JSON list of C-alpha atoms in Angstrom, two decimals:
[
{"chain": "A", "resi": 11, "resn": "MET", "atom": "CA", "xyz": [10.44, -34.29, -42.66]},
{"chain": "A", "resi": 12, "resn": "ALA", "atom": "CA", "xyz": [7.33, -33.90, -44.71]},
{"chain": "A", "resi": 13, "resn": "ARG", "atom": "CA", "xyz": [5.84, -30.50, -44.99]},
{"chain": "A", "resi": 14, "resn": "ARG", "atom": "CA", "xyz": [2.51, -30.11, -43.29]},
{"chain": "A", "resi": 15, "resn": "LYS", "atom": "CA", "xyz": [-0.45, -29.16, -45.46]},
{"chain": "A", "resi": 16, "resn": "LYS", "atom": "CA", "xyz": [-2.07, -25.82, -44.56]},
{"chain": "A", "resi": 17, "resn": "ASN", "atom": "CA", "xyz": [-5.70, -25.99, -43.43]},
{"chain": "A", "resi": 18, "resn": "PRO", "atom": "CA", "xyz": [-7.72, -23.86, -45.88]},
{"chain": "A", "resi": 19, "resn": "TRP", "atom": "CA", "xyz": [-10.34, -23.03, -43.22]},
{"chain": "A", "resi": 20, "resn": "THR", "atom": "CA", "xyz": [-8.01, -21.22, -40.82]},
{"chain": "A", "resi": 21, "resn": "SER", "atom": "CA", "xyz": [-6.45, -18.45, -42.81]},
{"chain": "A", "resi": 22, "resn": "VAL", "atom": "CA", "xyz": [-5.80, -15.12, -41.09]},
{"chain": "A", "resi": 23, "resn": "GLY", "atom": "CA", "xyz": [-8.67, -13.50, -42.97]},
{"chain": "A", "resi": 24, "resn": "GLU", "atom": "CA", "xyz": [-11.03, -16.21, -41.85]},
{"chain": "A", "resi": 25, "resn": "ILE", "atom": "CA", "xyz": [-10.02, -15.73, -38.21]},
{"chain": "A", "resi": 26, "resn": "VAL", "atom": "CA", "xyz": [-10.51, -11.94, -38.48]},
{"chain": "A", "resi": 27, "resn": "VAL", "atom": "CA", "xyz": [-13.99, -12.42, -39.93]},
{"chain": "A", "resi": 28, "resn": "TRP", "atom": "CA", "xyz": [-15.00, -14.80, -37.13]},
{"chain": "A", "resi": 29, "resn": "VAL", "atom": "CA", "xyz": [-13.65, -12.48, -34.44]},
{"chain": "A", "resi": 30, "resn": "LEU", "atom": "CA", "xyz": [-15.50, -9.48, -35.92]},
{"chain": "A", "resi": 31, "resn": "PHE", "atom": "CA", "xyz": [-18.65, -11.57, -36.20]},
{"chain": "A", "resi": 32, "resn": "ALA", "atom": "CA", "xyz": [-18.49, -12.57, -32.53]},
{"chain": "A", "resi": 33, "resn": "VAL", "atom": "CA", "xyz": [-17.57, -9.05, -31.36]},
{"chain": "A", "resi": 34, "resn": "LEU", "atom": "CA", "xyz": [-20.44, -7.46, -33.29]},
{"chain": "A", "resi": 35, "resn": "LEU", "atom": "CA", "xyz": [-22.99, -10.18, -32.65]},
{"chain": "A", "resi": 36, "resn": "VAL", "atom": "CA", "xyz": [-23.08, -9.77, -28.89]},
{"chain": "A", "resi": 37, "resn": "PRO", "atom": "CA", "xyz": [-23.92, -6.02, -28.81]},
{"chain": "A", "resi": 38, "resn": "VAL", "atom": "CA", "xyz": [-26.38, -6.32, -31.71]},
{"chain": "A", "resi": 39, "resn": "GLY", "atom": "CA", "xyz": [-28.07, -9.26, -30.00]},
{"chain": "A", "resi": 40, "resn": "PHE", "atom": "CA", "xyz": [-28.35, -7.33, -26.77]},
{"chain": "A", "resi": 41, "resn": "ALA", "atom": "CA", "xyz": [-29.71, -4.28, -28.58]},
{"chain": "A", "resi": 42, "resn": "GLY", "atom": "CA", "xyz": [-32.33, -6.43, -30.32]},
{"chain": "A", "resi": 43, "resn": "TRP", "atom": "CA", "xyz": [-33.36, -7.98, -27.04]},
{"chain": "A", "resi": 44, "resn": "ALA", "atom": "CA", "xyz": [-33.61, -4.56, -25.37]},
{"chain": "A", "resi": 45, "resn": "VAL", "atom": "CA", "xyz": [-35.67, -3.07, -28.18]},
{"chain": "A", "resi": 46, "resn": "GLY", "atom": "CA", "xyz": [-37.97, -6.08, -28.14]},
{"chain": "A", "resi": 47, "resn": "HIS", "atom": "CA", "xyz": [-38.58, -5.78, -24.42]},
{"chain": "A", "resi": 48, "resn": "TYR", "atom": "CA", "xyz": [-38.81, -2.02, -24.17]},
{"chain": "A", "resi": 49, "resn": "THR", "atom": "CA", "xyz": [-40.58, -0.91, -27.34]},
{"chain": "A", "resi": 50, "resn": "SER", "atom": "CA", "xyz": [-43.39, 0.79, -25.42]},
{"chain": "A", "resi": 51, "resn": "LEU", "atom": "CA", "xyz": [-41.01, 3.60, -24.39]},
{"chain": "A", "resi": 52, "resn": "GLY", "atom": "CA", "xyz": [-42.84, 4.25, -21.14]},
{"chain": "A", "resi": 53, "resn": "LYS", "atom": "CA", "xyz": [-46.34, 3.57, -22.44]},
{"chain": "A", "resi": 54, "resn": "PRO", "atom": "CA", "xyz": [-48.41, 0.93, -20.65]},
{"chain": "A", "resi": 55, "resn": "SER", "atom": "CA", "xyz": [-48.73, -2.46, -22.22]},
{"chain": "A", "resi": 56, "resn": "ALA", "atom": "CA", "xyz": [-51.62, -2.89, -24.66]},
{"chain": "A", "resi": 57, "resn": "THR", "atom": "CA", "xyz": [-52.58, -6.15, -22.98]},
{"chain": "A", "resi": 58, "resn": "LYS", "atom": "CA", "xyz": [-54.84, -5.62, -20.01]},
{"chain": "A", "resi": 59, "resn": "THR", "atom": "CA", "xyz": [-57.15, -7.87, -18.11]},
{"chain": "A", "resi": 60, "resn": "VAL", "atom": "CA", "xyz": [-60.57, -6.64, -17.03]},
{"chain": "A", "resi": 61, "resn": "THR", "atom": "CA", "xyz": [-62.66, -8.21, -14.30]},
{"chain": "A", "resi": 62, "resn": "GLU", "atom": "CA", "xyz": [-66.22, -7.52, -13.36]},
{"chain": "A", "resi": 63, "resn": "THR", "atom": "CA", "xyz": [-68.13, -9.11, -10.51]},
{"chain": "A", "resi": 64, "resn": "VAL", "atom": "CA", "xyz": [-71.74, -8.52, -9.54]},
{"chain": "A", "resi": 65, "resn": "THR", "atom": "CA", "xyz": [-73.42, -9.68, -6.37]},
{"chain": "A", "resi": 66, "resn": "ARG", "atom": "CA", "xyz": [-76.97, -10.84, -6.46]},
{"chain": "A", "resi": 67, "resn": "THR", "atom": "CA", "xyz": [-79.50, -8.72, -4.61]},
{"chain": "A", "resi": 68, "resn": "THR", "atom": "CA", "xyz": [-82.96, -9.96, -3.80]},
{"chain": "A", "resi": 69, "resn": "THR", "atom": "CA", "xyz": [-85.96, -7.82, -2.95]},
{"chain": "A", "resi": 70, "resn": "VAL", "atom": "CA", "xyz": [-88.49, -9.42, -0.64]},
{"chain": "A", "resi": 71, "resn": "THR", "atom": "CA", "xyz": [-92.04, -8.14, -0.48]},
{"chain": "A", "resi": 72, "resn": "THR", "atom": "CA", "xyz": [-94.68, -9.28, 1.93]},
{"chain": "A", "resi": 73, "resn": "ALA", "atom": "CA", "xyz": [-98.29, -9.77, 1.04]},
{"chain": "A", "resi": 74, "resn": "SER", "atom": "CA", "xyz": [-100.85, -7.67, 2.87]},
{"chain": "A", "resi": 75, "resn": "ALA", "atom": "CA", "xyz": [-104.57, -7.05, 2.58]},
{"chain": "A", "resi": 76, "resn": "ALA", "atom": "CA", "xyz": [-103.87, -4.34, 0.01]},
{"chain": "A", "resi": 77, "resn": "ALA", "atom": "CA", "xyz": [-102.44, -5.22, -3.39]},
{"chain": "A", "resi": 78, "resn": "PRO", "atom": "CA", "xyz": [-98.70, -5.89, -3.10]},
{"chain": "A", "resi": 79, "resn": "THR", "atom": "CA", "xyz": [-96.37, -3.38, -4.71]},
{"chain": "A", "resi": 80, "resn": "PRO", "atom": "CA", "xyz": [-93.01, -5.05, -5.34]},
{"chain": "A", "resi": 81, "resn": "THR", "atom": "CA", "xyz": [-89.99, -2.83, -5.55]},
{"chain": "A", "resi": 82, "resn": "THR", "atom": "CA", "xyz": [-87.00, -3.74, -7.64]},
{"chain": "A", "resi": 83, "resn": "THR", "atom": "CA", "xyz": [-83.62, -2.21, -8.15]},
{"chain": "A", "resi": 84, "resn": "ALA", "atom": "CA", "xyz": [-84.09, -2.72, -11.89]},
{"chain": "A", "resi": 85, "resn": "ALA", "atom": "CA", "xyz": [-86.91, -0.20, -12.11]},
{"chain": "A", "resi": 86, "resn": "ALA", "atom": "CA", "xyz": [-84.92, 2.35, -10.16]},
{"chain": "A", "resi": 87, "resn": "ALA", "atom": "CA", "xyz": [-81.79, 1.75, -12.21]},
{"chain": "A", "resi": 88, "resn": "ALA", "atom": "CA", "xyz": [-83.46, 2.11, -15.59]},
{"chain": "A", "resi": 89, "resn": "ALA", "atom": "CA", "xyz": [-85.27, 5.33, -14.67]},
{"chain": "A", "resi": 90, "resn": "GLY", "atom": "CA", "xyz": [-82.57, 7.51, -16.27]},
{"chain": "A", "resi": 91, "resn": "ASN", "atom": "CA", "xyz": [-82.33, 9.34, -19.57]},
{"chain": "A", "resi": 92, "resn": "PRO", "atom": "CA", "xyz": [-80.57, 7.25, -22.27]},
{"chain": "A", "resi": 93, "resn": "ALA", "atom": "CA", "xyz": [-79.60, 10.36, -24.29]},
{"chain": "A", "resi": 94, "resn": "LYS", "atom": "CA", "xyz": [-77.83, 11.85, -21.28]},
{"chain": "A", "resi": 95, "resn": "GLY", "atom": "CA", "xyz": [-76.38, 8.42, -20.52]},
{"chain": "A", "resi": 96, "resn": "LYS", "atom": "CA", "xyz": [-74.56, 8.46, -23.85]},
{"chain": "A", "resi": 97, "resn": "ALA", "atom": "CA", "xyz": [-72.77, 11.64, -22.76]},
{"chain": "A", "resi": 98, "resn": "VAL", "atom": "CA", "xyz": [-71.89, 10.03, -19.41]},
{"chain": "A", "resi": 99, "resn": "PHE", "atom": "CA", "xyz": [-70.54, 6.97, -21.27]},
{"chain": "A", "resi": 100, "resn": "ALA", "atom": "CA", "xyz": [-68.24, 9.25, -23.27]},
{"chain": "A", "resi": 101, "resn": "SER", "atom": "CA", "xyz": [-67.16, 11.52, -20.41]},
{"chain": "A", "resi": 102, "resn": "ALA", "atom": "CA", "xyz": [-66.47, 8.67, -17.97]},
{"chain": "A", "resi": 103, "resn": "GLY", "atom": "CA", "xyz": [-64.11, 7.04, -20.48]},
{"chain": "A", "resi": 104, "resn": "CYS", "atom": "CA", "xyz": [-66.13, 3.83, -20.88]},
{"chain": "A", "resi": 105, "resn": "ALA", "atom": "CA", "xyz": [-65.34, 3.70, -24.62]},
{"chain": "A", "resi": 106, "resn": "ALA", "atom": "CA", "xyz": [-61.64, 3.27, -23.89]},
{"chain": "A", "resi": 107, "resn": "CYS", "atom": "CA", "xyz": [-62.26, -0.25, -22.58]},
{"chain": "A", "resi": 108, "resn": "HIS", "atom": "CA", "xyz": [-65.66, -1.40, -23.85]},
{"chain": "A", "resi": 109, "resn": "THR", "atom": "CA", "xyz": [-67.20, -2.02, -27.25]},
{"chain": "A", "resi": 110, "resn": "PHE", "atom": "CA", "xyz": [-70.72, -0.60, -27.48]},
{"chain": "A", "resi": 111, "resn": "LYS", "atom": "CA", "xyz": [-72.17, 0.16, -30.93]},
{"chain": "A", "resi": 112, "resn": "PRO", "atom": "CA", "xyz": [-74.75, 2.79, -29.82]},
{"chain": "A", "resi": 113, "resn": "ALA", "atom": "CA", "xyz": [-71.85, 4.86, -28.45]},
{"chain": "A", "resi": 114, "resn": "GLY", "atom": "CA", "xyz": [-69.53, 4.15, -31.39]},
{"chain": "A", "resi": 115, "resn": "ALA", "atom": "CA", "xyz": [-67.10, 2.53, -28.93]},
{"chain": "A", "resi": 116, "resn": "ALA", "atom": "CA", "xyz": [-64.64, -0.17, -29.95]},
{"chain": "A", "resi": 117, "resn": "GLY", "atom": "CA", "xyz": [-62.57, -0.80, -26.81]},
{"chain": "A", "resi": 118, "resn": "THR", "atom": "CA", "xyz": [-61.21, -4.31, -26.33]},
{"chain": "A", "resi": 119, "resn": "ILE", "atom": "CA", "xyz": [-59.93, -4.30, -22.76]},
{"chain": "A", "resi": 120, "resn": "GLY", "atom": "CA", "xyz": [-63.30, -4.91, -21.11]},
{"chain": "A", "resi": 121, "resn": "PRO", "atom": "CA", "xyz": [-66.33, -7.00, -22.06]},
{"chain": "A", "resi": 122, "resn": "ASP", "atom": "CA", "xyz": [-68.25, -6.21, -25.26]},
{"chain": "A", "resi": 123, "resn": "LEU", "atom": "CA", "xyz": [-71.36, -4.47, -23.90]},
{"chain": "A", "resi": 124, "resn": "ASP", "atom": "CA", "xyz": [-73.33, -5.25, -27.06]},
{"chain": "A", "resi": 125, "resn": "THR", "atom": "CA", "xyz": [-73.34, -8.97, -26.26]},
{"chain": "A", "resi": 126, "resn": "ALA", "atom": "CA", "xyz": [-71.80, -9.76, -22.88]},
{"chain": "A", "resi": 127, "resn": "LEU", "atom": "CA", "xyz": [-73.97, -7.49, -20.74]},
{"chain": "A", "resi": 128, "resn": "ALA", "atom": "CA", "xyz": [-77.22, -9.38, -21.29]},
{"chain": "A", "resi": 129, "resn": "ALA", "atom": "CA", "xyz": [-75.51, -12.79, -21.18]},
{"chain": "A", "resi": 130, "resn": "ASP", "atom": "CA", "xyz": [-73.70, -11.99, -17.93]},
{"chain": "A", "resi": 131, "resn": "ALA", "atom": "CA", "xyz": [-76.89, -10.59, -16.34]},
{"chain": "A", "resi": 132, "resn": "LYS", "atom": "CA", "xyz": [-78.67, -13.81, -17.19]},
{"chain": "A", "resi": 133, "resn": "ALA", "atom": "CA", "xyz": [-75.78, -15.89, -15.81]},
{"chain": "A", "resi": 134, "resn": "ALA", "atom": "CA", "xyz": [-75.89, -13.87, -12.58]},
{"chain": "A", "resi": 135, "resn": "GLY", "atom": "CA", "xyz": [-79.65, -14.33, -12.32]},
{"chain": "A", "resi": 136, "resn": "MET", "atom": "CA", "xyz": [-80.33, -10.59, -12.27]},
{"chain": "A", "resi": 137, "resn": "SER", "atom": "CA", "xyz": [-82.35, -8.18, -14.36]},
{"chain": "A", "resi": 138, "resn": "LEU", "atom": "CA", "xyz": [-80.32, -6.37, -17.00]},
{"chain": "A", "resi": 139, "resn": "ALA", "atom": "CA", "xyz": [-80.70, -2.95, -15.35]},
{"chain": "A", "resi": 140, "resn": "ALA", "atom": "CA", "xyz": [-79.82, -4.19, -11.85]},
{"chain": "A", "resi": 141, "resn": "PHE", "atom": "CA", "xyz": [-76.84, -6.15, -13.17]},
{"chain": "A", "resi": 142, "resn": "THR", "atom": "CA", "xyz": [-75.61, -3.16, -15.17]},
{"chain": "A", "resi": 143, "resn": "LYS", "atom": "CA", "xyz": [-75.84, -0.82, -12.19]},
{"chain": "A", "resi": 144, "resn": "GLU", "atom": "CA", "xyz": [-74.10, -3.33, -9.92]},
{"chain": "A", "resi": 145, "resn": "SER", "atom": "CA", "xyz": [-71.33, -3.83, -12.50]},
{"chain": "A", "resi": 146, "resn": "ILE", "atom": "CA", "xyz": [-70.63, -0.09, -12.57]},
{"chain": "A", "resi": 147, "resn": "VAL", "atom": "CA", "xyz": [-70.84, 0.56, -8.83]},
{"chain": "A", "resi": 148, "resn": "LYS", "atom": "CA", "xyz": [-69.13, -2.66, -7.67]},
{"chain": "A", "resi": 149, "resn": "PRO", "atom": "CA", "xyz": [-67.18, -3.95, -10.69]},
{"chain": "A", "resi": 150, "resn": "ASP", "atom": "CA", "xyz": [-65.57, -6.81, -8.76]},
{"chain": "A", "resi": 151, "resn": "ALA", "atom": "CA", "xyz": [-68.89, -8.24, -7.57]},
{"chain": "A", "resi": 152, "resn": "TYR", "atom": "CA", "xyz": [-69.19, -10.35, -10.76]},
{"chain": "A", "resi": 153, "resn": "ILE", "atom": "CA", "xyz": [-66.18, -11.39, -12.85]},
{"chain": "A", "resi": 154, "resn": "PRO", "atom": "CA", "xyz": [-67.06, -12.41, -16.44]},
{"chain": "A", "resi": 155, "resn": "LYS", "atom": "CA", "xyz": [-65.32, -15.44, -17.85]},
{"chain": "A", "resi": 156, "resn": "GLY", "atom": "CA", "xyz": [-61.98, -14.49, -19.40]},
{"chain": "A", "resi": 157, "resn": "TYR", "atom": "CA", "xyz": [-61.39, -11.40, -17.25]},
{"chain": "A", "resi": 158, "resn": "ALA", "atom": "CA", "xyz": [-59.49, -10.81, -14.02]},
{"chain": "A", "resi": 159, "resn": "LYS", "atom": "CA", "xyz": [-60.55, -9.05, -10.83]},
{"chain": "A", "resi": 160, "resn": "GLY", "atom": "CA", "xyz": [-59.54, -5.42, -10.24]},
{"chain": "A", "resi": 161, "resn": "ILE", "atom": "CA", "xyz": [-59.21, -4.08, -13.79]},
{"chain": "A", "resi": 162, "resn": "MET", "atom": "CA", "xyz": [-62.30, -1.86, -14.00]},
{"chain": "A", "resi": 163, "resn": "PRO", "atom": "CA", "xyz": [-62.00, 1.22, -11.77]},
{"chain": "A", "resi": 164, "resn": "ALA", "atom": "CA", "xyz": [-64.12, 0.84, -8.65]},
{"chain": "A", "resi": 165, "resn": "ASN", "atom": "CA", "xyz": [-64.71, 4.57, -8.14]},
{"chain": "A", "resi": 166, "resn": "PHE", "atom": "CA", "xyz": [-67.64, 5.10, -10.52]},
{"chain": "A", "resi": 167, "resn": "GLY", "atom": "CA", "xyz": [-70.13, 4.58, -7.68]},
{"chain": "A", "resi": 168, "resn": "SER", "atom": "CA", "xyz": [-68.70, 7.64, -5.95]},
{"chain": "A", "resi": 169, "resn": "SER", "atom": "CA", "xyz": [-67.54, 9.71, -8.93]},
{"chain": "A", "resi": 170, "resn": "LEU", "atom": "CA", "xyz": [-70.87, 9.58, -10.79]},
{"chain": "A", "resi": 171, "resn": "SER", "atom": "CA", "xyz": [-73.95, 11.22, -9.30]},
{"chain": "A", "resi": 172, "resn": "SER", "atom": "CA", "xyz": [-77.06, 9.06, -8.86]},
{"chain": "A", "resi": 173, "resn": "THR", "atom": "CA", "xyz": [-78.61, 10.88, -11.84]},
{"chain": "A", "resi": 174, "resn": "GLN", "atom": "CA", "xyz": [-75.56, 10.22, -14.02]},
{"chain": "A", "resi": 175, "resn": "LEU", "atom": "CA", "xyz": [-75.54, 6.59, -12.92]},
{"chain": "A", "resi": 176, "resn": "GLY", "atom": "CA", "xyz": [-79.22, 6.20, -13.74]},
{"chain": "A", "resi": 177, "resn": "ASP", "atom": "CA", "xyz": [-78.70, 7.84, -17.13]},
{"chain": "A", "resi": 178, "resn": "LEU", "atom": "CA", "xyz": [-75.73, 5.60, -17.91]},
{"chain": "A", "resi": 179, "resn": "VAL", "atom": "CA", "xyz": [-77.62, 2.45, -16.92]},
{"chain": "A", "resi": 180, "resn": "ALA", "atom": "CA", "xyz": [-80.61, 3.54, -19.03]},
{"chain": "A", "resi": 181, "resn": "PHE", "atom": "CA", "xyz": [-78.31, 4.10, -22.03]},
{"chain": "A", "resi": 182, "resn": "LEU", "atom": "CA", "xyz": [-76.59, 0.73, -21.65]},
{"chain": "A", "resi": 183, "resn": "VAL", "atom": "CA", "xyz": [-79.87, -1.13, -21.16]},
{"chain": "A", "resi": 184, "resn": "SER", "atom": "CA", "xyz": [-81.52, 0.60, -24.13]},
{"chain": "A", "resi": 185, "resn": "GLY", "atom": "CA", "xyz": [-78.68, -0.42, -26.43]},
{"chain": "A", "resi": 186, "resn": "SER", "atom": "CA", "xyz": [-78.43, -4.06, -25.32]}
]
């Protein structure tokens, strides 16, 4: 009987290396997957979606014998103090989500207030001040393109006084 030639690829050492490789690969692979999926260590994800919606309001005035005096929500909204509005912007946490150069804010979660505010007001067919106030008080009334509903807190209408709201709107309008 002829002696069988030994396969050089299946030596005992080779088998031990492959077994160790397989035994170590599974836990290391699992650990890598776990670290990749749980690197935030309890912190919220950096990716957030912000949605803003504004409803259109129309003021109707009737003509009378006296000169008509139209009333607009824009005039009332912009009647605040922009300097005090900057402090409201900071204390309300607006800078955490919005970019706004006059406030030194560079947030990226919400719309860039330097550019998007005026464009969105125009798209909604509203004055800048009225649109800005509506966006703060009822953030889901108008959803800008690229953002989702329900991201901006809806409690600013109740948590800010009417004076603070007017000041904030005046600050945002003056910087746009």
